[in-house]
PDB file of N, CA and C in Angstrom:
ATOM      1  N   UNK G   1     206.572-125.489 108.738  1.00 73.00           N
ATOM      2  CA  UNK G   1     206.329-124.380 109.627  1.00 73.00           C
ATOM      3  C   UNK G   1     205.300-124.740 110.679  1.00 73.00           C
ATOM      4  N   UNK G   2     204.582-125.858 110.506  1.00 91.00           N
ATOM      5  CA  UNK G   2     203.662-126.391 111.494  1.00 91.00           C
ATOM      6  C   UNK G   2     202.506-125.482 111.884  1.00 91.00           C
ATOM      7  N   UNK G   3     201.910-124.848 110.891  1.00 96.00           N
ATOM      8  CA  UNK G   3     200.673-124.060 111.112  1.00 96.00           C
ATOM      9  C   UNK G   3     199.491-124.972 110.984  1.00 96.00           C
ATOM     10  N   UNK G   4     198.387-124.668 111.661  1.00 96.00           N
ATOM     11  CA  UNK G   4     197.174-125.434 111.572  1.00 96.00           C
ATOM     12  C   UNK G   4     196.129-124.632 110.811  1.00 96.00           C
ATOM     13  N   UNK G   5     195.491-125.276 109.833  1.00 96.00           N
ATOM     14  CA  UNK G   5     194.477-124.611 109.029  1.00 96.00           C
ATOM     15  C   UNK G   5     193.245-124.376 109.888  1.00 96.00           C
ATOM     16  N   UNK G   6     192.714-123.182 109.830  1.00 92.00           N
ATOM     17  CA  UNK G   6     191.508-122.797 110.576  1.00 92.00           C
ATOM     18  C   UNK G   6     190.297-123.582 110.074  1.00 92.00           C
ATOM     19  N   UNK G   7     189.534-124.141 110.962  1.00 91.00           N
ATOM     20  CA  UNK G   7     188.312-124.906 110.588  1.00 91.00           C
ATOM     21  C   UNK G   7     187.270-124.017 109.944  1.00 91.00           C
ATOM     22  N   UNK G   8     187.151-122.789 110.405  1.00 89.00           N
ATOM     23  CA  UNK G   8     186.116-121.857 109.937  1.00 89.00           C
ATOM     24  C   UNK G   8     186.451-121.184 108.626  1.00 89.00           C
ATOM     25  N   UNK G   9     187.767-121.024 108.343  1.00 90.00           N
ATOM     26  CA  UNK G   9     188.201-120.337 107.110  1.00 90.00           C
ATOM     27  C   UNK G   9     189.493-121.032 106.631  1.00 90.00           C
ATOM     28  N   UNK G  10     189.390-121.758 105.539  1.00 92.00           N
ATOM     29  CA  UNK G  10     190.518-122.504 105.005  1.00 92.00           C
ATOM     30  C   UNK G  10     191.677-121.666 104.505  1.00 92.00           C
ATOM     31  N   UNK G  11     191.508-120.350 104.456  1.00 92.00           N
ATOM     32  CA  UNK G  11     192.559-119.457 104.030  1.00 92.00           C
ATOM     33  C   UNK G  11     193.364-118.847 105.163  1.00 92.00           C
ATOM     34  N   UNK G  12     193.048-119.316 106.390  1.00 93.00           N
ATOM     35  CA  UNK G  12     193.734-118.792 107.571  1.00 93.00           C
ATOM     36  C   UNK G  12     194.454-119.945 108.284  1.00 93.00           C
ATOM     37  N   UNK G  13     195.689-119.700 108.645  1.00 95.00           N
ATOM     38  CA  UNK G  13     196.541-120.701 109.308  1.00 95.00           C
ATOM     39  C   UNK G  13     197.080-120.098 110.593  1.00 95.00           C
ATOM     40  N   UNK G  14     197.042-120.895 111.662  1.00 95.00           N
ATOM     41  CA  UNK G  14     197.435-120.416 112.982  1.00 95.00           C
ATOM     42  C   UNK G  14     198.502-121.302 113.616  1.00 95.00           C
ATOM     43  N   UNK G  15     199.412-120.695 114.298  1.00 96.00           N
ATOM     44  CA  UNK G  15     200.441-121.428 115.034  1.00 96.00           C
ATOM     45  C   UNK G  15     200.492-120.830 116.444  1.00 96.00           C
ATOM     46  N   UNK G  16     200.265-121.654 117.473  1.00 95.00           N
ATOM     47  CA  UNK G  16     200.350-121.266 118.862  1.00 95.00           C
ATOM     48  C   UNK G  16     201.485-121.982 119.480  1.00 95.00           C
ATOM     49  N   UNK G  17     202.280-121.277 120.305  1.00 93.00           N
ATOM     50  CA  UNK G  17     203.385-121.862 121.007  1.00 93.00           C
ATOM     51  C   UNK G  17     203.546-121.166 122.340  1.00 93.00           C
ATOM     52  N   UNK G  18     203.797-121.934 123.393  1.00 92.00           N
ATOM     53  CA  UNK G  18     204.012-121.349 124.675  1.00 92.00           C
ATOM     54  C   UNK G  18     205.519-121.229 124.919  1.00 92.00           C
ATOM     55  N   UNK G  19     205.977-120.005 125.218  1.00 88.00           N
ATOM     56  CA  UNK G  19     207.371-119.735 125.474  1.00 88.00           C
ATOM     57  C   UNK G  19     207.491-118.905 126.733  1.00 88.00           C
ATOM     58  N   UNK G  20     208.205-119.415 127.691  1.00 91.00           N
ATOM     59  CA  UNK G  20     208.409-118.760 128.996  1.00 91.00           C
ATOM     60  C   UNK G  20     207.028-118.474 129.634  1.00 91.00           C
ATOM     61  N   UNK G  21     206.093-119.364 129.517  1.00 93.00           N
ATOM     62  CA  UNK G  21     204.793-119.208 130.154  1.00 93.00           C
ATOM     63  C   UNK G  21     203.856-118.276 129.399  1.00 93.00           C
ATOM     64  N   UNK G  22     204.240-117.783 128.244  1.00 92.00           N
ATOM     65  CA  UNK G  22     203.432-116.853 127.495  1.00 92.00           C
ATOM     66  C   UNK G  22     203.028-117.480 126.147  1.00 92.00           C
ATOM     67  N   UNK G  23     201.730-117.354 125.773  1.00 93.00           N
ATOM     68  CA  UNK G  23     201.268-117.876 124.494  1.00 93.00           C
ATOM     69  C   UNK G  23     201.699-116.935 123.370  1.00 93.00           C
ATOM     70  N   UNK G  24     202.412-117.515 122.400  1.00 93.00           N
ATOM     71  CA  UNK G  24     202.804-116.744 121.216  1.00 93.00           C
ATOM     72  C   UNK G  24     201.959-117.250 120.076  1.00 93.00           C
ATOM     73  N   UNK G  25     201.247-116.362 119.409  1.00 94.00           N
ATOM     74  CA  UNK G  25     200.377-116.715 118.319  1.00 94.00           C
ATOM     75  C   UNK G  25     200.857-116.024 117.034  1.00 94.00           C
ATOM     76  N   UNK G  26     200.942-116.807 115.958  1.00 94.00           N
ATOM     77  CA  UNK G  26     201.252-116.239 114.616  1.00 94.00           C
ATOM     78  C   UNK G  26     200.133-116.684 113.715  1.00 94.00           C
ATOM     79  N   UNK G  27     199.661-115.775 112.891  1.00 93.00           N
ATOM     80  CA  UNK G  27     198.527-116.055 111.957  1.00 93.00           C
ATOM     81  C   UNK G  27     198.932-115.689 110.571  1.00 93.00           C
ATOM     82  N   UNK G  28     198.629-116.572 109.626  1.00 94.00           N
ATOM     83  CA  UNK G  28     198.809-116.303 108.210  1.00 94.00           C
ATOM     84  C   UNK G  28     197.417-116.303 107.544  1.00 94.00           C
ATOM     85  N   UNK G  29     197.081-115.188 106.891  1.00 92.00           N
ATOM     86  CA  UNK G  29     195.818-115.113 106.118  1.00 92.00           C
ATOM     87  C   UNK G  29     196.198-115.008 104.652  1.00 92.00           C
ATOM     88  N   UNK G  30     195.596-115.826 103.840  1.00 92.00           N
ATOM     89  CA  UNK G  30     195.903-115.839 102.400  1.00 92.00           C
ATOM     90  C   UNK G  30     194.703-115.512 101.536  1.00 92.00           C
ATOM     91  N   UNK G  31     194.966-114.954 100.382  1.00 88.00           N
ATOM     92  CA  UNK G  31     193.923-114.668  99.437  1.00 88.00           C
ATOM     93  C   UNK G  31     194.551-114.533  98.055  1.00 88.00           C
ATOM     94  N   UNK G  32     194.271-115.442  97.149  1.00 85.00           N
ATOM     95  CA  UNK G  32     194.812-115.454  95.806  1.00 85.00           C
ATOM     96  C   UNK G  32     196.308-115.202  95.778  1.00 85.00           C
ATOM     97  N   UNK G  33     196.727-113.965  95.687  1.00 85.00           N
ATOM     98  CA  UNK G  33     198.181-113.675  95.596  1.00 85.00           C
ATOM     99  C   UNK G  33     198.586-112.753  96.737  1.00 85.00           C
ATOM    100  N   UNK G  34     197.844-112.688  97.786  1.00 88.00           N
ATOM    101  CA  UNK G  34     198.184-111.864  98.935  1.00 88.00           C
ATOM    102  C   UNK G  34     198.320-112.711 100.181  1.00 88.00           C
ATOM    103  N   UNK G  35     199.257-112.382 101.024  1.00 91.00           N
ATOM    104  CA  UNK G  35     199.439-113.039 102.311  1.00 91.00           C
ATOM    105  C   UNK G  35     199.673-111.958 103.370  1.00 91.00           C
ATOM    106  N   UNK G  36     198.949-112.068 104.488  1.00 92.00           N
ATOM    107  CA  UNK G  36     199.162-111.199 105.623  1.00 92.00           C
ATOM    108  C   UNK G  36     199.625-112.080 106.764  1.00 92.00           C
ATOM    109  N   UNK G  37     200.765-111.719 107.386  1.00 93.00           N
ATOM    110  CA  UNK G  37     201.270-112.430 108.522  1.00 93.00           C
ATOM    111  C   UNK G  37     201.147-111.498 109.728  1.00 93.00           C
ATOM    112  N   UNK G  38     200.584-111.959 110.778  1.00 90.00           N
ATOM    113  CA  UNK G  38     200.374-111.158 111.981  1.00 90.00           C
ATOM    114  C   UNK G  38     200.493-112.022 113.241  1.00 90.00           C
ATOM    115  N   UNK G  39     200.487-111.420 114.352  1.00 90.00           N
ATOM    116  CA  UNK G  39     200.577-112.160 115.630  1.00 90.00           C
ATOM    117  C   UNK G  39     200.922-111.225 116.741  1.00 90.00           C
ATOM    118  N   UNK G  40     201.289-111.834 117.879  1.00 90.00           N
ATOM    119  CA  UNK G  40     201.626-111.031 119.053  1.00 90.00           C
ATOM    120  C   UNK G  40     203.103-111.032 119.386  1.00 90.00           C
ATOM    121  N   UNK G  41     203.953-111.494 118.414  1.00 91.00           N
ATOM    122  CA  UNK G  41     205.383-111.491 118.655  1.00 91.00           C
ATOM    123  C   UNK G  41     206.098-111.137 117.351  1.00 91.00           C
ATOM    124  N   UNK G  42     206.708-109.941 117.345  1.00 90.00           N
ATOM    125  CA  UNK G  42     207.355-109.463 116.104  1.00 90.00           C
ATOM    126  C   UNK G  42     208.453-110.363 115.589  1.00 90.00           C
ATOM    127  N   UNK G  43     209.181-110.959 116.516  1.00 94.00           N
ATOM    128  CA  UNK G  43     210.280-111.900 116.088  1.00 94.00           C
ATOM    129  C   UNK G  43     209.699-113.084 115.328  1.00 94.00           C
ATOM    130  N   UNK G  44     208.586-113.638 115.827  1.00 94.00           N
ATOM    131  CA  UNK G  44     207.979-114.792 115.135  1.00 94.00           C
ATOM    132  C   UNK G  44     207.355-114.371 113.816  1.00 94.00           C
ATOM    133  N   UNK G  45     206.773-113.171 113.775  1.00 93.00           N
ATOM    134  CA  UNK G  45     206.193-112.651 112.530  1.00 93.00           C
ATOM    135  C   UNK G  45     207.282-112.525 111.465  1.00 93.00           C
ATOM    136  N   UNK G  46     208.392-111.860 111.850  1.00 94.00           N
ATOM    137  CA  UNK G  46     209.506-111.689 110.896  1.00 94.00           C
ATOM    138  C   UNK G  46     210.070-113.017 110.451  1.00 94.00           C
ATOM    139  N   UNK G  47     210.241-113.977 111.382  1.00 95.00           N
ATOM    140  CA  UNK G  47     210.734-115.287 111.049  1.00 95.00           C
ATOM    141  C   UNK G  47     209.850-115.990 110.049  1.00 95.00           C
ATOM    142  N   UNK G  48     208.529-115.895 110.281  1.00 96.00           N
ATOM    143  CA  UNK G  48     207.577-116.523 109.371  1.00 96.00           C
ATOM    144  C   UNK G  48     207.622-115.901 107.973  1.00 96.00           C
ATOM    145  N   UNK G  49     207.732-114.559 107.935  1.00 95.00           N
ATOM    146  CA  UNK G  49     207.848-113.848 106.656  1.00 95.00           C
ATOM    147  C   UNK G  49     209.122-114.309 105.903  1.00 95.00           C
ATOM    148  N   UNK G  50     210.246-114.460 106.661  1.00 95.00           N
ATOM    149  CA  UNK G  50     211.465-114.865 106.022  1.00 95.00           C
ATOM    150  C   UNK G  50     211.363-116.273 105.447  1.00 95.00           C
ATOM    151  N   UNK G  51     210.722-117.168 106.173  1.00 95.00           N
ATOM    152  CA  UNK G  51     210.536-118.533 105.681  1.00 95.00           C
ATOM    153  C   UNK G  51     209.673-118.572 104.424  1.00 95.00           C
ATOM    154  N   UNK G  52     208.640-117.742 104.410  1.00 94.00           N
ATOM    155  CA  UNK G  52     207.752-117.660 103.212  1.00 94.00           C
ATOM    156  C   UNK G  52     208.575-117.103 102.004  1.00 94.00           C
ATOM    157  N   UNK G  53     209.358-116.068 102.265  1.00 93.00           N
ATOM    158  CA  UNK G  53     210.105-115.445 101.170  1.00 93.00           C
ATOM    159  C   UNK G  53     211.240-116.343 100.657  1.00 93.00           C
ATOM    160  N   UNK G  54     211.750-117.241 101.481  1.00 94.00           N
ATOM    161  CA  UNK G  54     212.733-118.213 101.012  1.00 94.00           C
ATOM    162  C   UNK G  54     212.102-119.247 100.081  1.00 94.00           C
ATOM    163  N   UNK G  55     210.871-119.591 100.355  1.00 93.00           N
ATOM    164  CA  UNK G  55     210.214-120.647  99.555  1.00 93.00           C
ATOM    165  C   UNK G  55     209.442-120.147  98.369  1.00 93.00           C
ATOM    166  N   UNK G  56     208.920-118.933  98.414  1.00 91.00           N
ATOM    167  CA  UNK G  56     208.126-118.394  97.353  1.00 91.00           C
ATOM    168  C   UNK G  56     208.658-117.039  96.936  1.00 91.00           C
ATOM    169  N   UNK G  57     208.531-116.714  95.674  1.00 90.00           N
ATOM    170  CA  UNK G  57     208.899-115.393  95.188  1.00 90.00           C
ATOM    171  C   UNK G  57     207.933-114.389  95.773  1.00 90.00           C
ATOM    172  N   UNK G  58     208.402-113.553  96.649  1.00 90.00           N
ATOM    173  CA  UNK G  58     207.534-112.589  97.317  1.00 90.00           C
ATOM    174  C   UNK G  58     208.355-111.452  97.873  1.00 90.00           C
ATOM    175  N   UNK G  59     207.648-110.449  98.392  1.00 90.00           N
ATOM    176  CA  UNK G  59     208.306-109.300  99.012  1.00 90.00           C
ATOM    177  C   UNK G  59     207.452-108.808 100.181  1.00 90.00           C
ATOM    178  N   UNK G  60     208.079-108.226 101.144  1.00 91.00           N
ATOM    179  CA  UNK G  60     207.415-107.717 102.351  1.00 91.00           C
ATOM    180  C   UNK G  60     207.034-106.266 102.084  1.00 91.00           C
ATOM    181  N   UNK G  61     205.757-106.001 102.081  1.00 90.00           N
ATOM    182  CA  UNK G  61     205.239-104.660 101.842  1.00 90.00           C
ATOM    183  C   UNK G  61     204.949-103.907 103.128  1.00 90.00           C
ATOM    184  N   UNK G  62     205.331-104.466 104.275  1.00 88.00           N
ATOM    185  CA  UNK G  62     205.116-103.821 105.557  1.00 88.00           C
ATOM    186  C   UNK G  62     203.703-104.046 106.042  1.00 88.00           C
ATOM    187  N   UNK G  63     203.287-103.215 106.984  1.00 87.00           N
ATOM    188  CA  UNK G  63     201.946-103.346 107.557  1.00 87.00           C
ATOM    189  C   UNK G  63     200.897-103.000 106.457  1.00 87.00           C
ATOM    190  N   UNK G  64     199.873-103.848 106.391  1.00 88.00           N
ATOM    191  CA  UNK G  64     198.835-103.538 105.350  1.00 88.00           C
ATOM    192  C   UNK G  64     198.010-102.329 105.723  1.00 88.00           C
ATOM    193  N   UNK G  65     197.683-101.578 104.708  1.00 89.00           N
ATOM    194  CA  UNK G  65     196.753-100.426 104.866  1.00 89.00           C
ATOM    195  C   UNK G  65     195.313-100.859 104.481  1.00 89.00           C
ATOM    196  N   UNK G  66     195.276-101.884 103.626  1.00 87.00           N
ATOM    197  CA  UNK G  66     193.971-102.439 103.239  1.00 87.00           C
ATOM    198  C   UNK G  66     194.166-103.926 102.886  1.00 87.00           C
ATOM    199  N   UNK G  67     193.092-104.661 103.010  1.00 84.00           N
ATOM    200  CA  UNK G  67     193.115-106.096 102.697  1.00 84.00           C
ATOM    201  C   UNK G  67     191.705-106.566 102.470  1.00 84.00           C
ATOM    202  N   UNK G  68     191.439-107.100 101.289  1.00 82.00           N
ATOM    203  CA  UNK G  68     190.116-107.612 100.930  1.00 82.00           C
ATOM    204  C   UNK G  68     188.998-106.632 101.190  1.00 82.00           C
ATOM    205  N   UNK G  69     189.233-105.380 100.884  1.00 81.00           N
ATOM    206  CA  UNK G  69     188.206-104.363 101.057  1.00 81.00           C
ATOM    207  C   UNK G  69     188.171-103.714 102.437  1.00 81.00           C
ATOM    208  N   UNK G  70     188.969-104.205 103.363  1.00 85.00           N
ATOM    209  CA  UNK G  70     189.062-103.615 104.668  1.00 85.00           C
ATOM    210  C   UNK G  70     190.092-102.488 104.670  1.00 85.00           C
ATOM    211  N   UNK G  71     189.794-101.396 105.390  1.00 90.00           N
ATOM    212  CA  UNK G  71     190.797-100.376 105.613  1.00 90.00           C
ATOM    213  C   UNK G  71     191.361-100.652 106.996  1.00 90.00           C
ATOM    214  N   UNK G  72     192.706-100.721 107.089  1.00 88.00           N
ATOM    215  CA  UNK G  72     193.368-101.102 108.347  1.00 88.00           C
ATOM    216  C   UNK G  72     194.217 -99.957 108.820  1.00 88.00           C
ATOM    217  N   UNK G  73     194.021 -99.513 110.025  1.00 89.00           N
ATOM    218  CA  UNK G  73     194.726 -98.401 110.668  1.00 89.00           C
ATOM    219  C   UNK G  73     195.248 -98.816 112.034  1.00 89.00           C
ATOM    220  N   UNK G  74     196.526 -98.516 112.305  1.00 85.00           N
ATOM    221  CA  UNK G  74     197.077 -98.792 113.640  1.00 85.00           C
ATOM    222  C   UNK G  74     197.151 -97.448 114.373  1.00 85.00           C
ATOM    223  N   UNK G  75     196.607 -97.500 115.605  1.00 87.00           N
ATOM    224  CA  UNK G  75     196.700 -96.323 116.509  1.00 87.00           C
ATOM    225  C   UNK G  75     197.273 -96.862 117.821  1.00 87.00           C
ATOM    226  N   UNK G  76     198.497 -96.493 118.105  1.00 85.00           N
ATOM    227  CA  UNK G  76     199.216 -96.991 119.262  1.00 85.00           C
ATOM    228  C   UNK G  76     199.263 -98.535 119.166  1.00 85.00           C
ATOM    229  N   UNK G  77     198.762 -99.212 120.160  1.00 78.00           N
ATOM    230  CA  UNK G  77     198.751-100.673 120.130  1.00 78.00           C
ATOM    231  C   UNK G  77     197.422-101.271 119.637  1.00 78.00           C
ATOM    232  N   UNK G  78     196.596-100.435 119.118  1.00 83.00           N
ATOM    233  CA  UNK G  78     195.268-100.867 118.615  1.00 83.00           C
ATOM    234  C   UNK G  78     195.229-100.923 117.116  1.00 83.00           C
ATOM    235  N   UNK G  79     194.491-101.880 116.578  1.00 83.00           N
ATOM    236  CA  UNK G  79     194.259-101.970 115.125  1.00 83.00           C
ATOM    237  C   UNK G  79     192.811-101.680 114.878  1.00 83.00           C
ATOM    238  N   UNK G  80     192.518-100.763 113.989  1.00 86.00           N
ATOM    239  CA  UNK G  80     191.153-100.409 113.620  1.00 86.00           C
ATOM    240  C   UNK G  80     190.903-100.924 112.198  1.00 86.00           C
ATOM    241  N   UNK G  81     189.835-101.705 112.055  1.00 86.00           N
ATOM    242  CA  UNK G  81     189.476-102.247 110.748  1.00 86.00           C
ATOM    243  C   UNK G  81     188.084-101.736 110.402  1.00 86.00           C
ATOM    244  N   UNK G  82     187.982-101.105 109.251  1.00 89.00           N
ATOM    245  CA  UNK G  82     186.675-100.586 108.787  1.00 89.00           C
ATOM    246  C   UNK G  82     186.420-101.027 107.324  1.00 89.00           C
ATOM    247  N   UNK G  83     185.205-100.881 106.902  1.00 88.00           N
ATOM    248  CA  UNK G  83     184.845-101.078 105.498  1.00 88.00           C
ATOM    249  C   UNK G  83     184.103 -99.854 104.935  1.00 88.00           C
ATOM    250  N   UNK G  84     184.593 -98.704 105.369  1.00 85.00           N
ATOM    251  CA  UNK G  84     183.930 -97.441 105.008  1.00 85.00           C
ATOM    252  C   UNK G  84     183.742 -97.272 103.496  1.00 85.00           C
ATOM    253  N   UNK G  85     184.832 -97.521 102.723  1.00 84.00           N
ATOM    254  CA  UNK G  85     184.706 -97.353 101.255  1.00 84.00           C
ATOM    255  C   UNK G  85     183.683 -98.305 100.706  1.00 84.00           C
ATOM    256  N   UNK G  86     183.663 -99.539 101.160  1.00 84.00           N
ATOM    257  CA  UNK G  86     182.648-100.504 100.699  1.00 84.00           C
ATOM    258  C   UNK G  86     181.246-100.043 101.060  1.00 84.00           C
ATOM    259  N   UNK G  87     181.075 -99.582 102.290  1.00 84.00           N
ATOM    260  CA  UNK G  87     179.756 -99.094 102.717  1.00 84.00           C
ATOM    261  C   UNK G  87     179.299 -97.908 101.883  1.00 84.00           C
ATOM    262  N   UNK G  88     180.190 -96.961 101.641  1.00 86.00           N
ATOM    263  CA  UNK G  88     179.821 -95.799 100.826  1.00 86.00           C
ATOM    264  C   UNK G  88     179.441 -96.203  99.393  1.00 86.00           C
ATOM    265  N   UNK G  89     180.203 -97.126  98.829  1.00 87.00           N
ATOM    266  CA  UNK G  89     179.918 -97.588  97.481  1.00 87.00           C
ATOM    267  C   UNK G  89     178.569 -98.347  97.438  1.00 87.00           C
ATOM    268  N   UNK G  90     178.310 -99.176  98.446  1.00 88.00           N
ATOM    269  CA  UNK G  90     177.045 -99.937  98.465  1.00 88.00           C
ATOM    270  C   UNK G  90     175.876 -98.989  98.693  1.00 88.00           C
ATOM    271  N   UNK G  91     176.043 -98.011  99.610  1.00 89.00           N
ATOM    272  CA  UNK G  91     174.926 -97.090  99.855  1.00 89.00           C
ATOM    273  C   UNK G  91     174.607 -96.255  98.623  1.00 89.00           C
ATOM    274  N   UNK G  92     175.638 -95.904  97.842  1.00 91.00           N
ATOM    275  CA  UNK G  92     175.436 -95.151  96.619  1.00 91.00           C
ATOM    276  C   UNK G  92     174.712 -96.053  95.554  1.00 91.00           C
ATOM    277  N   UNK G  93     175.162 -97.327  95.496  1.00 93.00           N
ATOM    278  CA  UNK G  93     174.582 -98.259  94.540  1.00 93.00           C
ATOM    279  C   UNK G  93     173.071 -98.412  94.773  1.00 93.00           C
ATOM    280  N   UNK G  94     172.692 -98.498  96.042  1.00 93.00           N
ATOM    281  CA  UNK G  94     171.269 -98.697  96.393  1.00 93.00           C
ATOM    282  C   UNK G  94     170.561 -97.426  96.765  1.00 93.00           C
ATOM    283  N   UNK G  95     171.176 -96.297  96.421  1.00 91.00           N
ATOM    284  CA  UNK G  95     170.601 -94.948  96.603  1.00 91.00           C
ATOM    285  C   UNK G  95     170.114 -94.700  98.004  1.00 91.00           C
ATOM    286  N   UNK G  96     170.926 -95.020  98.973  1.00 88.00           N
ATOM    287  CA  UNK G  96     170.566 -94.725 100.369  1.00 88.00           C
ATOM    288  C   UNK G  96     171.695 -94.020 101.100  1.00 88.00           C
ATOM    289  N   UNK G  97     172.380 -93.096 100.341  1.00 84.00           N
ATOM    290  CA  UNK G  97     173.491 -92.357 100.947  1.00 84.00           C
ATOM    291  C   UNK G  97     173.036 -91.443 102.090  1.00 84.00           C
ATOM    292  N   UNK G  98     171.771 -91.048 102.063  1.00 86.00           N
ATOM    293  CA  UNK G  98     171.295 -90.098 103.057  1.00 86.00           C
ATOM    294  C   UNK G  98     170.560 -90.811 104.248  1.00 86.00           C
ATOM    295  N   UNK G  99     170.660 -92.116 104.307  1.00 84.00           N
ATOM    296  CA  UNK G  99     170.015 -92.854 105.385  1.00 84.00           C
ATOM    297  C   UNK G  99     170.666 -92.524 106.716  1.00 84.00           C
ATOM    298  N   UNK G 100     169.916 -92.599 107.802  1.00 83.00           N
ATOM    299  CA  UNK G 100     170.454 -92.303 109.122  1.00 83.00           C
ATOM    300  C   UNK G 100     171.319 -93.475 109.569  1.00 83.00           C
ATOM    301  N   UNK G 101     172.416 -93.161 110.250  1.00 79.00           N
ATOM    302  CA  UNK G 101     173.270 -94.244 110.763  1.00 79.00           C
ATOM    303  C   UNK G 101     172.744 -94.752 112.070  1.00 79.00           C
ATOM    304  N   UNK G 102     173.158 -95.944 112.432  1.00 82.00           N
ATOM    305  CA  UNK G 102     172.739 -96.542 113.698  1.00 82.00           C
ATOM    306  C   UNK G 102     174.010 -97.119 114.352  1.00 82.00           C
ATOM    307  N   UNK G 103     174.171 -96.836 115.623  1.00 80.00           N
ATOM    308  CA  UNK G 103     175.315 -97.403 116.382  1.00 80.00           C
ATOM    309  C   UNK G 103     174.996 -98.831 116.748  1.00 80.00           C
ATOM    310  N   UNK G 104     176.051 -99.652 116.673  1.00 77.00           N
ATOM    311  CA  UNK G 104     175.900-101.073 117.090  1.00 77.00           C
ATOM    312  C   UNK G 104     177.063-101.427 118.006  1.00 77.00           C
ATOM    313  N   UNK G 105     176.838-102.350 118.891  1.00 70.00           N
ATOM    314  CA  UNK G 105     177.879-102.839 119.790  1.00 70.00           C
ATOM    315  C   UNK G 105     178.427-104.109 119.127  1.00 70.00           C
ATOM    316  N   UNK G 106     179.732-104.114 118.849  1.00 59.00           N
ATOM    317  CA  UNK G 106     180.337-105.262 118.172  1.00 59.00           C
ATOM    318  C   UNK G 106     180.826-106.361 119.117  1.00 59.00           C
ATOM    319  N   UNK G 107     180.817-106.083 120.385  1.00 50.00           N
ATOM    320  CA  UNK G 107     181.312-107.081 121.369  1.00 50.00           C
ATOM    321  C   UNK G 107     180.235-107.429 122.369  1.00 50.00           C
TER     322      UNK G 107
END
């Protein structure tokens, strides 16, 4: 399938291809017994999923709602990733549920 393992995270594999002057990116993220396939071209995503399912016993569960503690939501063409459940659990564990929130700029 010619994916390149990410230098920063060995569980992430990326494939870039230029087609008709446009960069097509497909990403595979793995964790124990879970695989998420994503990218900017649905045809390539589906093709990658089919190749994986031919080689390994697996099934397509559709778009993920959560992955490794992240909550994943799609709104139009945007993907929102949060860790609200983890933050609530951690704040309860350390008894700081009533602490004031602070806004941060992520970009």
